[in-house]
Short mmCIF file of C-alpha atoms in Angstrom, two decimals:
data_model
loop_
_atom_site.label_atom_id
_atom_site.label_comp_id
_atom_site.label_asym_id
_atom_site.label_seq_id
_atom_site.Cartn_x
_atom_site.Cartn_y
_atom_site.Cartn_z
CA MET C 300 -0.09 0.24 -0.10
CA SER C 301 0.96 3.70 -0.55
CA TRP C 302 1.25 4.51 3.28
CA SER C 303 3.31 3.81 6.38
CA ARG C 304 5.30 1.11 6.39
CA ALA C 305 5.30 1.43 10.23
CA LEU C 306 2.06 -0.61 10.34
CA THR C 307 2.65 -4.50 11.54
CA GLY C 308 3.21 -6.97 8.70
CA VAL C 309 3.72 -4.21 5.99
CA VAL C 310 7.44 -4.57 6.00
CA ALA C 311 7.10 -8.29 5.56
CA ALA C 312 4.73 -8.02 2.66
CA ALA C 313 7.02 -5.37 1.05
CA ALA C 314 9.92 -7.66 1.29
CA LEU C 315 7.79 -10.52 -0.84
CA LEU C 316 7.05 -7.45 -3.30
CA ALA C 317 10.81 -6.47 -3.41
CA VAL C 318 11.42 -10.33 -4.29
CA ALA C 319 8.74 -10.26 -6.91
CA CYS C 320 9.90 -7.23 -8.72
CA THR C 321 13.65 -7.75 -8.25
CA PRO C 322 15.11 -8.38 -11.95
CA SER C 323 15.89 -12.21 -12.61
CA VAL C 324 18.84 -13.51 -12.80
CA PRO C 325 20.50 -14.91 -16.06
CA ASP C 326 19.92 -18.24 -14.94
CA GLU C 327 16.50 -17.94 -13.82
CA THR C 328 12.84 -17.83 -15.91
CA GLY C 329 10.59 -15.53 -13.98
CA PRO C 330 8.15 -12.86 -14.79
CA GLY C 331 10.52 -10.60 -16.97
CA THR C 332 11.96 -13.69 -18.87
CA ASP C 333 10.67 -15.01 -21.94
CA PRO C 334 10.25 -18.89 -21.75
CA GLY C 335 11.72 -19.73 -24.97
CA GLU C 336 14.82 -17.43 -24.67
CA LYS C 337 18.28 -18.95 -24.82
CA LYS C 338 20.69 -17.73 -22.30
CA SER C 339 23.44 -15.27 -23.68
CA THR C 340 26.48 -13.47 -21.81
CA GLU C 341 27.16 -11.33 -25.11
CA ARG C 342 27.21 -7.81 -24.18
CA SER C 343 25.72 -5.19 -27.05
CA LYS C 344 24.06 -2.35 -27.62
CA LEU C 345 20.34 -1.23 -27.37
CA VAL C 346 19.12 1.35 -29.77
CA ILE C 347 15.77 3.00 -28.71
CA GLY C 348 13.58 5.48 -30.71
CA THR C 349 11.86 8.69 -29.33
CA THR C 350 10.19 11.69 -31.13
CA ALA C 351 11.25 14.49 -29.08
CA ASP C 352 14.75 15.79 -27.79
CA VAL C 353 15.93 16.14 -24.41
CA VAL C 354 14.68 19.46 -22.98
CA ASN C 355 16.61 19.44 -19.44
CA PHE C 356 19.29 17.06 -18.24
CA ASN C 357 18.29 18.40 -14.77
CA PRO C 358 16.21 15.26 -13.55
CA LEU C 359 14.79 17.56 -11.10
CA VAL C 360 13.49 20.07 -13.92
CA GLY C 361 12.97 18.16 -16.71
CA ASN C 362 9.17 17.24 -17.44
CA SER C 363 9.04 15.97 -20.99
CA ARG C 364 8.59 12.03 -21.66
CA THR C 365 12.12 11.90 -23.16
CA ASP C 366 13.71 14.07 -20.46
CA LEU C 367 12.21 11.43 -17.90
CA ILE C 368 13.04 8.25 -19.81
CA LEU C 369 16.66 9.10 -19.98
CA THR C 370 17.32 10.59 -16.48
CA ASN C 371 15.42 7.57 -15.12
CA LEU C 372 18.49 5.48 -16.40
CA MET C 373 20.74 7.74 -14.24
CA TYR C 374 19.13 9.20 -11.03
CA PRO C 375 18.05 6.52 -8.77
CA ARG C 376 14.49 6.49 -6.95
CA LEU C 377 13.95 4.93 -3.35
CA MET C 378 11.06 2.97 -4.38
CA GLN C 379 10.03 0.91 -7.37
CA MET C 380 6.26 0.28 -8.20
CA ASP C 381 4.33 -2.88 -9.48
CA LEU C 382 1.57 -3.31 -11.95
CA THR C 383 -1.31 -2.46 -9.41
CA GLY C 384 0.75 0.73 -8.15
CA THR C 385 2.23 -0.77 -4.73
CA LYS C 386 5.09 0.43 -3.90
CA SER C 387 8.27 -1.88 -2.67
CA PRO C 388 12.01 -1.27 -2.03
CA LEU C 389 14.70 -0.09 -4.50
CA ALA C 390 17.27 2.39 -2.72
CA ALA C 391 15.19 2.57 0.54
CA THR C 392 14.59 -0.97 2.30
CA GLU C 393 12.27 0.26 4.89
CA TRP C 394 10.30 3.34 5.94
CA GLY C 395 7.88 4.49 8.33
CA TYR C 396 6.25 7.18 10.64
CA GLU C 397 6.82 8.21 14.12
CA ASP C 398 5.62 11.00 16.65
CA GLY C 399 1.85 10.84 15.71
CA GLY C 400 2.93 10.96 12.12
CA ARG C 401 5.01 14.28 12.38
CA THR C 402 8.56 12.46 11.97
CA ALA C 403 9.32 10.35 8.99
CA TRP C 404 12.20 8.09 8.25
CA MET C 405 13.86 5.73 5.56
CA THR C 406 16.61 3.31 5.81
CA LEU C 407 18.90 3.02 2.53
CA ARG C 408 20.90 0.37 0.94
CA ASP C 409 24.75 0.40 1.72
CA ASP C 410 25.94 -0.84 -1.70
CA LEU C 411 24.76 1.88 -4.13
CA THR C 412 27.64 3.75 -5.47
CA TRP C 413 27.66 7.06 -8.12
CA SER C 414 29.51 6.23 -11.13
CA ASP C 415 32.50 8.61 -10.22
CA GLY C 416 32.82 6.40 -7.51
CA THR C 417 31.27 8.37 -4.38
CA PRO C 418 29.02 6.47 -2.26
CA PHE C 419 25.18 6.81 -2.28
CA THR C 420 24.15 8.07 1.15
CA ALA C 421 21.58 9.42 3.25
CA GLU C 422 23.11 12.90 2.56
CA ASP C 423 22.10 12.37 -1.30
CA VAL C 424 18.49 12.09 -0.03
CA ALA C 425 18.46 15.11 2.47
CA PHE C 426 20.26 17.58 0.06
CA THR C 427 17.70 16.37 -2.93
CA VAL C 428 14.58 16.86 -0.80
CA SER C 429 15.90 19.89 0.93
CA ALA C 430 16.83 21.67 -2.18
CA ILE C 431 13.40 20.86 -3.90
CA TRP C 432 11.57 22.39 -1.16
CA LYS C 433 13.53 25.36 -0.51
CA GLU C 434 13.80 26.36 -4.05
CA LYS C 435 10.19 25.21 -4.88
CA ILE C 436 11.08 23.04 -7.89
CA GLY C 437 8.17 22.19 -9.80
CA VAL C 438 5.87 18.88 -9.26
CA TYR C 439 8.18 17.54 -6.51
CA ALA C 440 7.70 20.48 -4.01
CA GLY C 441 3.91 19.87 -4.70
CA LEU C 442 4.35 16.05 -3.85
CA ILE C 443 5.79 17.09 -0.12
CA PRO C 444 3.61 19.63 1.20
CA SER C 445 4.26 18.68 4.93
CA PHE C 446 8.03 18.86 4.54
CA LYS C 447 9.85 21.07 7.12
CA LYS C 448 13.51 19.47 7.48
CA ALA C 449 15.41 16.57 6.31
CA THR C 450 18.59 15.17 8.33
CA ALA C 451 20.92 12.23 7.31
CA VAL C 452 21.34 10.48 10.94
CA SER C 453 23.72 8.05 9.42
CA ASP C 454 24.84 7.06 5.92
CA THR C 455 21.89 4.65 5.76
CA ARG C 456 19.40 6.50 7.51
CA VAL C 457 17.48 9.71 6.71
CA GLU C 458 14.75 11.59 8.94
CA PHE C 459 12.02 14.28 7.91
CA GLU C 460 10.35 16.48 10.05
CA LEU C 461 6.63 17.15 8.87
CA SER C 462 4.65 20.29 9.54
CA ARG C 463 1.61 17.93 10.00
CA PRO C 464 0.45 14.04 9.69
CA ASP C 465 0.95 13.24 6.05
CA GLY C 466 0.27 9.73 4.84
CA THR C 467 1.30 10.51 1.42
CA PHE C 468 4.70 11.89 1.89
CA LEU C 469 7.05 8.97 2.07
CA THR C 470 5.56 7.24 -1.00
CA SER C 471 5.45 10.07 -2.94
CA LEU C 472 8.95 10.80 -2.14
CA GLY C 473 10.13 7.31 -2.63
CA PHE C 474 8.92 6.73 -5.90
CA TRP C 475 8.44 9.96 -7.78
CA VAL C 476 11.63 11.72 -6.40
CA PRO C 477 15.11 11.31 -8.37
CA ILE C 478 17.60 11.36 -5.78
CA VAL C 479 20.91 13.45 -7.48
CA PRO C 480 24.28 13.48 -6.34
CA ALA C 481 25.06 16.09 -3.30
CA HIS C 482 28.57 16.40 -4.08
CA VAL C 483 27.82 17.52 -7.98
CA PHE C 484 24.68 19.08 -7.70
CA GLY C 485 25.78 21.08 -4.31
CA LYS C 486 28.23 23.06 -6.32
CA ALA C 487 25.59 25.04 -8.12
CA GLU C 488 24.12 28.09 -6.64
CA SER C 489 20.77 27.01 -7.72
CA VAL C 490 19.92 23.47 -7.78
CA GLN C 491 17.13 24.16 -10.13
CA ASP C 492 19.15 26.27 -12.47
CA PHE C 493 21.83 23.40 -12.91
CA PRO C 494 22.21 22.66 -16.23
CA ASN C 495 23.62 19.30 -15.96
CA THR C 496 24.80 19.19 -19.59
CA GLU C 497 28.29 17.63 -19.07
CA ASP C 498 30.53 15.32 -17.11
CA TRP C 499 27.37 13.36 -15.74
CA VAL C 500 27.33 11.12 -12.64
CA SER C 501 25.13 8.36 -12.30
CA ALA C 502 23.97 5.89 -9.93
CA GLY C 503 21.96 4.20 -12.10
CA PRO C 504 22.38 1.25 -14.92
CA TYR C 505 23.73 3.62 -17.31
CA LYS C 506 25.47 7.13 -17.84
CA LEU C 507 25.27 9.51 -20.36
CA THR C 508 28.26 10.19 -22.35
CA SER C 509 27.32 11.93 -25.72
CA VAL C 510 24.63 14.19 -26.71
CA LYS C 511 23.72 15.25 -30.45
CA LYS C 512 20.77 17.50 -30.47
CA GLY C 513 18.04 16.27 -32.76
CA GLU C 514 19.97 13.06 -33.59
CA SER C 515 20.87 10.79 -30.60
CA TYR C 516 22.05 10.51 -26.86
CA GLN C 517 24.58 7.78 -25.84
CA LEU C 518 24.66 6.01 -22.83
CA GLU C 519 27.34 3.67 -21.36
CA ALA C 520 26.79 1.06 -18.58
CA VAL C 521 28.17 1.87 -15.06
CA ASP C 522 30.70 -0.33 -13.63
CA SER C 523 28.46 -1.22 -10.52
CA TYR C 524 24.77 -1.49 -10.24
CA PRO C 525 23.42 -3.83 -7.35
CA PHE C 526 19.95 -4.28 -8.88
CA ALA C 527 21.20 -5.82 -12.04
CA PRO C 528 21.96 -9.60 -12.47
CA GLY C 529 25.86 -10.01 -11.48
CA GLY C 530 25.79 -6.28 -10.18
CA LYS C 531 26.47 -5.00 -13.74
CA PRO C 532 23.91 -4.20 -16.61
CA THR C 533 23.90 -6.74 -19.40
CA LEU C 534 24.75 -4.05 -21.91
CA ASP C 535 27.29 -1.94 -23.15
CA GLU C 536 25.66 0.90 -24.51
CA VAL C 537 21.96 2.30 -24.69
CA GLU C 538 21.54 5.00 -27.62
CA PHE C 539 18.23 6.96 -27.86
CA ARG C 540 17.63 8.22 -31.47
CA VAL C 541 15.20 11.29 -32.55
CA TYR C 542 12.61 10.53 -35.11
CA PRO C 543 9.99 13.04 -36.39
CA ASP C 544 7.18 10.64 -35.56
CA VAL C 545 5.88 7.15 -34.71
CA ASN C 546 5.43 6.16 -38.11
CA THR C 547 8.74 6.76 -38.84
CA GLU C 548 10.02 4.78 -35.73
CA VAL C 549 8.10 1.98 -36.97
CA LEU C 550 9.75 1.99 -40.14
CA ALA C 551 13.20 2.18 -38.48
CA LEU C 552 12.14 -0.98 -36.33
CA ARG C 553 10.72 -2.90 -39.15
CA SER C 554 14.10 -2.03 -41.12
CA GLY C 555 16.39 -3.14 -38.14
CA GLU C 556 17.58 0.26 -37.50
CA LEU C 557 15.93 0.51 -34.40
CA ASP C 558 15.10 -2.17 -31.23
CA ILE C 559 12.21 -0.62 -29.37
CA VAL C 560 9.99 2.30 -29.89
CA SER C 561 9.74 4.31 -26.76
CA ASN C 562 6.31 5.45 -27.15
CA ALA C 563 3.24 3.51 -27.49
CA ILE C 564 2.00 2.33 -30.65
CA PRO C 565 -1.47 3.58 -31.85
CA PRO C 566 -4.07 0.73 -31.67
CA ALA C 567 -4.59 0.59 -35.42
CA GLN C 568 -0.85 0.46 -35.94
CA ALA C 569 -0.02 -2.38 -33.35
CA LYS C 570 -2.54 -4.66 -35.04
CA SER C 571 -0.74 -4.09 -38.19
CA LEU C 572 2.33 -5.23 -36.78
CA GLN C 573 0.59 -8.50 -35.06
CA GLY C 574 2.76 -11.44 -36.86
CA VAL C 575 5.28 -9.43 -38.42
CA GLU C 576 8.29 -11.23 -38.37
CA GLY C 577 11.10 -9.94 -36.46
CA VAL C 578 8.73 -7.45 -34.35
CA SER C 579 6.98 -8.35 -31.07
CA LEU C 580 4.42 -6.39 -29.21
CA GLN C 581 4.58 -6.09 -25.39
CA GLU C 582 1.07 -4.96 -23.50
CA VAL C 583 1.91 -2.38 -20.94
CA PRO C 584 -1.07 -1.49 -18.39
CA SER C 585 -1.64 1.96 -17.59
CA LEU C 586 -2.04 3.54 -14.18
CA GLY C 587 -3.17 7.06 -15.65
CA TYR C 588 -5.69 8.27 -18.11
CA ALA C 589 -6.47 10.29 -20.92
CA HIS C 590 -8.84 13.50 -20.55
CA VAL C 591 -10.11 16.86 -22.08
CA GLN C 592 -9.44 19.68 -19.38
CA TYR C 593 -10.88 23.28 -19.67
CA ASN C 594 -9.28 26.57 -18.44
CA THR C 595 -11.72 27.75 -15.63
CA LYS C 596 -9.99 30.81 -15.72
CA ARG C 597 -10.93 31.70 -19.36
CA LYS C 598 -14.58 32.82 -20.21
CA PRO C 599 -16.66 31.50 -21.34
CA LEU C 600 -15.31 28.20 -19.68
CA ASN C 601 -15.41 29.81 -16.24
CA ARG C 602 -19.20 28.92 -16.18
CA VAL C 603 -20.09 25.28 -15.09
CA GLU C 604 -23.08 25.00 -17.55
CA VAL C 605 -20.63 25.82 -20.58
CA ARG C 606 -18.44 23.20 -19.71
CA ARG C 607 -21.19 20.59 -18.81
CA ALA C 608 -22.35 21.22 -22.08
CA LEU C 609 -19.09 20.38 -23.62
CA ALA C 610 -18.79 17.35 -22.11
CA LYS C 611 -22.08 16.28 -23.40
CA THR C 612 -20.70 16.72 -26.79
CA ILE C 613 -17.83 14.19 -26.25
CA ASP C 614 -18.60 10.87 -27.40
CA ALA C 615 -16.12 8.90 -25.45
CA ALA C 616 -17.64 5.44 -26.23
CA ALA C 617 -16.90 6.23 -29.85
CA ILE C 618 -13.25 7.18 -29.22
CA ARG C 619 -12.75 3.90 -27.31
CA ARG C 620 -14.17 2.17 -29.95
CA VAL C 621 -13.09 3.70 -33.13
CA VAL C 622 -9.64 5.43 -32.10
CA LEU C 623 -8.64 3.06 -29.48
CA GLN C 624 -9.90 -0.07 -31.31
CA GLY C 625 -11.35 -1.15 -28.06
CA GLN C 626 -8.09 -1.21 -26.38
CA ALA C 627 -9.21 1.04 -23.43
CA LYS C 628 -12.08 1.30 -20.66
CA SER C 629 -14.19 3.89 -19.40
CA THR C 630 -13.68 5.36 -15.91
CA GLY C 631 -17.25 6.96 -15.55
CA SER C 632 -15.24 10.08 -16.39
CA SER C 633 -13.55 9.68 -12.65
CA VAL C 634 -10.33 11.09 -11.94
CA VAL C 635 -9.87 8.09 -9.98
CA THR C 636 -10.29 4.87 -12.38
CA PRO C 637 -11.34 1.32 -12.00
CA THR C 638 -7.67 0.27 -12.05
CA LEU C 639 -7.48 1.63 -8.53
CA ASP C 640 -10.18 -0.60 -7.28
CA PHE C 641 -9.58 0.30 -3.53
CA TRP C 642 -10.33 3.79 -4.21
CA HIS C 643 -12.78 3.75 -7.16
CA ASP C 644 -16.25 5.05 -6.87
CA PRO C 645 -18.23 3.17 -9.49
CA SER C 646 -21.22 5.17 -9.16
CA LEU C 647 -19.90 8.07 -11.05
CA LYS C 648 -21.00 7.89 -14.82
CA GLU C 649 -19.86 9.56 -18.13
CA TYR C 650 -22.06 12.33 -19.56
CA ALA C 651 -24.14 10.97 -21.78
CA TYR C 652 -23.27 12.03 -25.67
CA ASP C 653 -26.30 14.41 -26.56
CA PRO C 654 -25.34 17.35 -28.70
CA GLY C 655 -28.84 18.59 -28.81
CA ALA C 656 -29.04 18.65 -25.22
CA ALA C 657 -26.00 20.58 -24.97
CA ARG C 658 -27.13 23.25 -27.53
CA ALA C 659 -30.50 23.61 -25.47
CA GLU C 660 -28.40 24.11 -22.16
CA LEU C 661 -25.92 26.78 -23.88
CA GLU C 662 -28.96 28.71 -25.48
CA LYS C 663 -30.77 28.68 -21.76
CA ALA C 664 -27.41 29.99 -20.52
CA GLY C 665 -27.88 32.87 -22.91
CA PHE C 666 -25.95 32.08 -26.13
CA GLU C 667 -27.39 32.74 -29.40
CA ASP C 668 -26.77 32.14 -33.10
CA GLY C 669 -26.78 35.68 -34.13
CA ASP C 670 -25.92 35.37 -38.07
CA GLY C 671 -27.80 31.86 -38.41
CA ASP C 672 -24.90 29.90 -39.17
CA GLY C 673 -25.54 27.25 -37.15
CA LEU C 674 -23.04 28.06 -34.77
CA LEU C 675 -23.30 29.97 -31.16
CA ASP C 676 -21.75 33.57 -30.86
CA GLY C 677 -18.93 33.68 -28.45
CA LEU C 678 -17.98 29.93 -28.44
CA GLN C 679 -14.64 29.49 -30.49
CA PRO C 680 -12.52 27.99 -27.77
CA THR C 681 -8.98 26.71 -28.92
CA LEU C 682 -8.15 23.02 -28.07
CA ILE C 683 -4.32 22.19 -28.24
CA TYR C 684 -2.85 18.83 -28.74
CA ASP C 685 0.34 16.93 -29.19
CA LYS C 686 0.56 16.22 -32.99
CA ALA C 687 3.02 13.96 -32.84
CA ASP C 688 0.59 11.76 -30.82
CA PRO C 689 -1.56 10.34 -33.43
CA ILE C 690 -4.21 9.12 -30.60
CA LEU C 691 -4.43 12.56 -29.18
CA ALA C 692 -4.73 14.12 -32.85
CA SER C 693 -7.39 11.81 -33.91
CA LEU C 694 -9.55 11.97 -30.75
CA SER C 695 -9.11 15.79 -30.91
CA GLN C 696 -10.83 15.88 -34.31
CA LEU C 697 -13.43 13.77 -33.07
CA VAL C 698 -14.20 16.34 -30.11
CA ARG C 699 -14.25 19.23 -32.53
CA ASP C 700 -16.57 17.35 -35.25
CA SER C 701 -18.88 16.73 -32.36
CA SER C 702 -18.89 19.91 -30.57
CA ARG C 703 -19.91 21.48 -33.96
CA GLU C 704 -23.06 19.56 -33.68
CA ALA C 705 -24.33 21.53 -30.46
CA GLY C 706 -23.31 24.84 -32.20
CA ILE C 707 -19.78 24.97 -30.78
CA ASP C 708 -16.81 26.08 -33.24
CA VAL C 709 -13.61 24.46 -31.52
CA LYS C 710 -10.40 25.33 -33.06
CA LEU C 711 -7.75 22.77 -33.34
CA SER C 712 -4.11 23.60 -32.69
CA GLY C 713 -1.73 20.52 -32.81
CA LEU C 714 1.76 21.56 -31.43
CA GLU C 715 5.26 20.11 -31.39
CA ARG C 716 5.52 18.09 -28.39
CA ASN C 717 7.75 20.45 -26.21
CA THR C 718 5.70 23.32 -27.16
CA TYR C 719 2.62 21.58 -26.20
CA GLY C 720 4.33 20.81 -22.75
CA GLU C 721 5.13 24.49 -22.25
CA LYS C 722 1.61 25.67 -23.07
CA THR C 723 -0.03 23.47 -20.67
CA ALA C 724 2.63 24.05 -18.08
CA GLU C 725 1.73 27.86 -18.66
CA ARG C 726 -1.72 27.55 -18.86
CA ASP C 727 -1.90 28.81 -22.14
CA PHE C 728 -4.81 27.25 -23.64
CA ASP C 729 -8.56 27.25 -23.70
CA ILE C 730 -8.81 23.34 -23.76
CA TYR C 731 -6.44 20.67 -23.95
CA VAL C 732 -6.39 17.06 -24.74
CA GLY C 733 -3.66 15.32 -22.96
CA SER C 734 -2.89 12.21 -20.81
CA TRP C 735 -1.41 11.54 -17.42
CA ALA C 736 1.04 8.62 -17.23
CA ILE C 737 0.88 7.51 -13.56
CA MET C 738 -1.64 8.66 -11.24
CA GLU C 739 -1.57 5.69 -8.53
CA ASP C 740 -2.11 7.48 -5.32
CA PRO C 741 -5.34 9.77 -5.07
CA PRO C 742 -4.67 11.58 -2.02
CA ALA C 743 -1.42 12.95 -3.46
CA TYR C 744 -2.01 13.15 -7.06
CA LEU C 745 -5.58 14.79 -6.46
CA GLY C 746 -3.79 17.59 -4.71
CA LEU C 747 -1.28 18.11 -7.22
CA ALA C 748 -3.99 18.41 -10.27
CA PHE C 749 -6.58 20.19 -8.45
CA ARG C 750 -5.88 22.09 -5.23
CA SER C 751 -5.67 25.83 -5.75
CA GLY C 752 -2.54 26.55 -7.18
CA GLY C 753 -1.76 22.81 -7.48
CA PHE C 754 1.49 22.27 -9.68
CA ILE C 755 -0.30 20.42 -12.51
CA ASN C 756 -3.44 22.13 -11.91
CA TYR C 757 -3.61 23.03 -15.54
CA GLY C 758 -7.37 23.93 -15.67
CA GLN C 759 -6.55 26.43 -12.98
CA VAL C 760 -9.59 25.05 -10.47
CA THR C 761 -9.86 27.33 -7.25
CA ASP C 762 -12.57 25.76 -5.27
CA PRO C 763 -12.24 26.07 -1.27
CA THR C 764 -14.72 22.99 -0.95
CA LEU C 765 -12.45 20.88 -2.95
CA ASP C 766 -9.19 22.16 -1.03
CA ALA C 767 -10.68 21.26 2.02
CA LEU C 768 -11.55 17.54 0.77
CA ILE C 769 -7.88 17.49 -0.42
CA ASP C 770 -6.54 18.58 2.92
CA ARG C 771 -8.75 15.68 4.57
CA ALA C 772 -7.62 13.07 2.36
CA GLN C 773 -3.80 13.79 2.81
CA LYS C 774 -3.90 14.04 6.57
CA ALA C 775 -5.43 10.71 6.98
CA THR C 776 -2.72 8.03 8.11
CA THR C 777 -4.79 5.09 6.57
CA PRO C 778 -6.26 4.04 3.19
CA GLU C 779 -9.33 3.42 4.74
CA GLU C 780 -9.81 6.81 6.62
CA ALA C 781 -8.93 8.71 3.39
CA ARG C 782 -11.22 6.81 1.04
CA GLU C 783 -14.44 9.00 1.90
CA PRO C 784 -12.65 12.46 1.01
CA VAL C 785 -11.28 10.99 -2.00
CA HIS C 786 -14.60 9.72 -3.36
CA GLN C 787 -15.91 13.34 -2.71
CA ILE C 788 -13.28 14.62 -4.48
CA ALA C 789 -13.87 12.88 -7.33
CA ARG C 790 -17.55 13.54 -7.30
CA ARG C 791 -17.18 17.20 -7.10
CA VAL C 792 -14.58 17.23 -9.84
CA HIS C 793 -17.13 15.29 -11.78
CA ASP C 794 -20.10 17.48 -11.07
CA GLN C 795 -17.98 20.70 -11.72
CA VAL C 796 -16.83 19.26 -14.95
CA TYR C 797 -13.21 20.42 -13.52
CA ASP C 798 -12.00 17.19 -15.87
CA VAL C 799 -13.45 14.94 -18.58
CA VAL C 800 -11.76 11.65 -18.37
CA LEU C 801 -12.04 9.63 -21.42
CA TYR C 802 -10.48 6.00 -20.92
CA VAL C 803 -7.68 4.06 -19.43
CA GLN C 804 -5.59 2.52 -22.39
CA THR C 805 -4.01 -0.38 -22.54
CA PHE C 806 -0.38 0.31 -24.50
CA ASN C 807 1.51 -1.52 -26.63
CA ILE C 808 5.42 -1.08 -27.06
CA ALA C 809 6.97 -2.58 -30.05
CA HIS C 810 10.41 -4.03 -29.98
CA ASP C 811 12.55 -6.21 -32.09
CA SER C 812 11.83 -9.45 -31.23
CA SER C 813 15.58 -10.76 -30.89
CA TRP C 814 15.42 -8.96 -27.50
CA GLY C 815 13.90 -10.54 -24.09
CA ASN C 816 14.06 -10.66 -20.37
CA PHE C 817 12.35 -7.00 -20.24
CA VAL C 818 10.78 -6.15 -16.74
CA VAL C 819 7.21 -4.67 -17.57
CA GLN C 820 6.33 -1.44 -15.27
CA PRO C 821 3.01 0.41 -15.75
CA SER C 822 2.45 3.37 -18.03
CA GLU C 823 3.96 4.38 -21.39
CA LEU C 824 6.68 6.29 -19.33
CA LEU C 825 8.17 3.20 -17.60
CA SER C 826 7.13 0.24 -19.83
CA ILE C 827 9.81 -1.56 -20.71
CA ILE C 828 12.09 1.18 -20.64
CA ASN C 829 12.90 1.66 -17.25
CA PRO C 830 16.11 1.03 -14.95
CA GLN C 831 15.50 -2.45 -13.74
CA SER C 832 14.42 -3.90 -17.35
CA LEU C 833 17.31 -2.31 -18.99
CA ALA C 834 19.87 -3.34 -16.42
CA GLN C 835 18.95 -7.01 -17.59
CA VAL C 836 17.85 -6.81 -20.75
CA ARG C 837 19.56 -9.31 -23.60
CA GLN C 838 19.36 -10.62 -26.89
CA ARG C 839 18.55 -14.14 -27.58
CA ASN C 840 20.96 -16.55 -29.51
#
């Protein structure tokens, strides 16, 4: 569970999870191993395709998918996560709360080393968390709102003073926050402004060695990585190559130029790859969701009746059937998805697709078709989406077309991925279509997404009732105590149409079938291109 490990029995359960999630050694056949795979000691190079350059090499600042995938291979996290969202040990071995929840602690491994030979210690953890809080660094600061102080009690124990009991603190820190080397980042005047563009130091399976902007990124194996079979990654090198779109990536994969396409393959294209010699598809479950969100600070989207009418113009069932080829399921338009069975409220339902009812509601709200062109005056919002993502591009067109049936003239703006990311982060849009990679701990992520001023509150929701419910959920020290406020949060978001959730998708990751022994982790962000997976991947003979 994503809560205190000080509870009786949780340490033992996490130990079992740690075994289940530990990469299998070369002589074993386990969850990460293809049964028919032949053992091989040959070390080699893996080539991975991506559709965007790295924007920032500082893992505490980078926010694009390519940034995160690459820096994940270099900067360790304290916990890992299984396919259900359950956290288990990685760099941290145990954790818990004391003093009524106002003190948190972690115990660390003693065999992890930075690539320059410096030991990884509790001082790195204390430094990273303190810098995030002091400089209010992005989403990471938003994940630890109760933090006051971190102290490295020893090389392997770090303690945290909290301003209030916070059942989300340790697991949010443990899974989400990449730990940076204090002896490197501590030399900068500002950790947030440290560019980290050369002389990289890693405590992951690989270290960045060469960058060719717009072309490729080269990483080399580190000498010691305790999570890999035999203590060292099975590859000599990993290379990321930049391609203009997923179609070009797939062509490169089929020609043998690529080994893995990092982004999910669109469902229709995935079907076309089934049975293709030399290509395999790996299904990856999602812990996130795709959604349409409205900027509540933009007129007329600041009016709930307008947002509700727009929600009624979205045929989510058709999107799942046509665009996703059935490889997605409904959440009832809830921001807490059925994947999270303990937290989900099945009583929430999608807004019924009904353009006629939507138009009637808008006319009742005072909108008119003054020139008789069939479109209501004052309703021309712009919808932004990532044009490199074929699923988002297709569903955006469906949203536009169905909106016109209700008299709403939605303007589409397909943007290059990094520009799209900047626009959403700056809240510079009327409507956006996007997806969250991992939303696994509702008390934590609902605060980020819907609390007033929340770091990923892209819709600029300001709702005191919602803020109070989020506070209740985060102060809870057990999941049972937090579940009711989480249900209330999901219902209010639904009823006020702060977010329209379209589906939870099952992803397909395409790779050269000569490679095996991957470790699957949830979401397109982790998939089979995660540190544990690439530490043990190997080619068949």
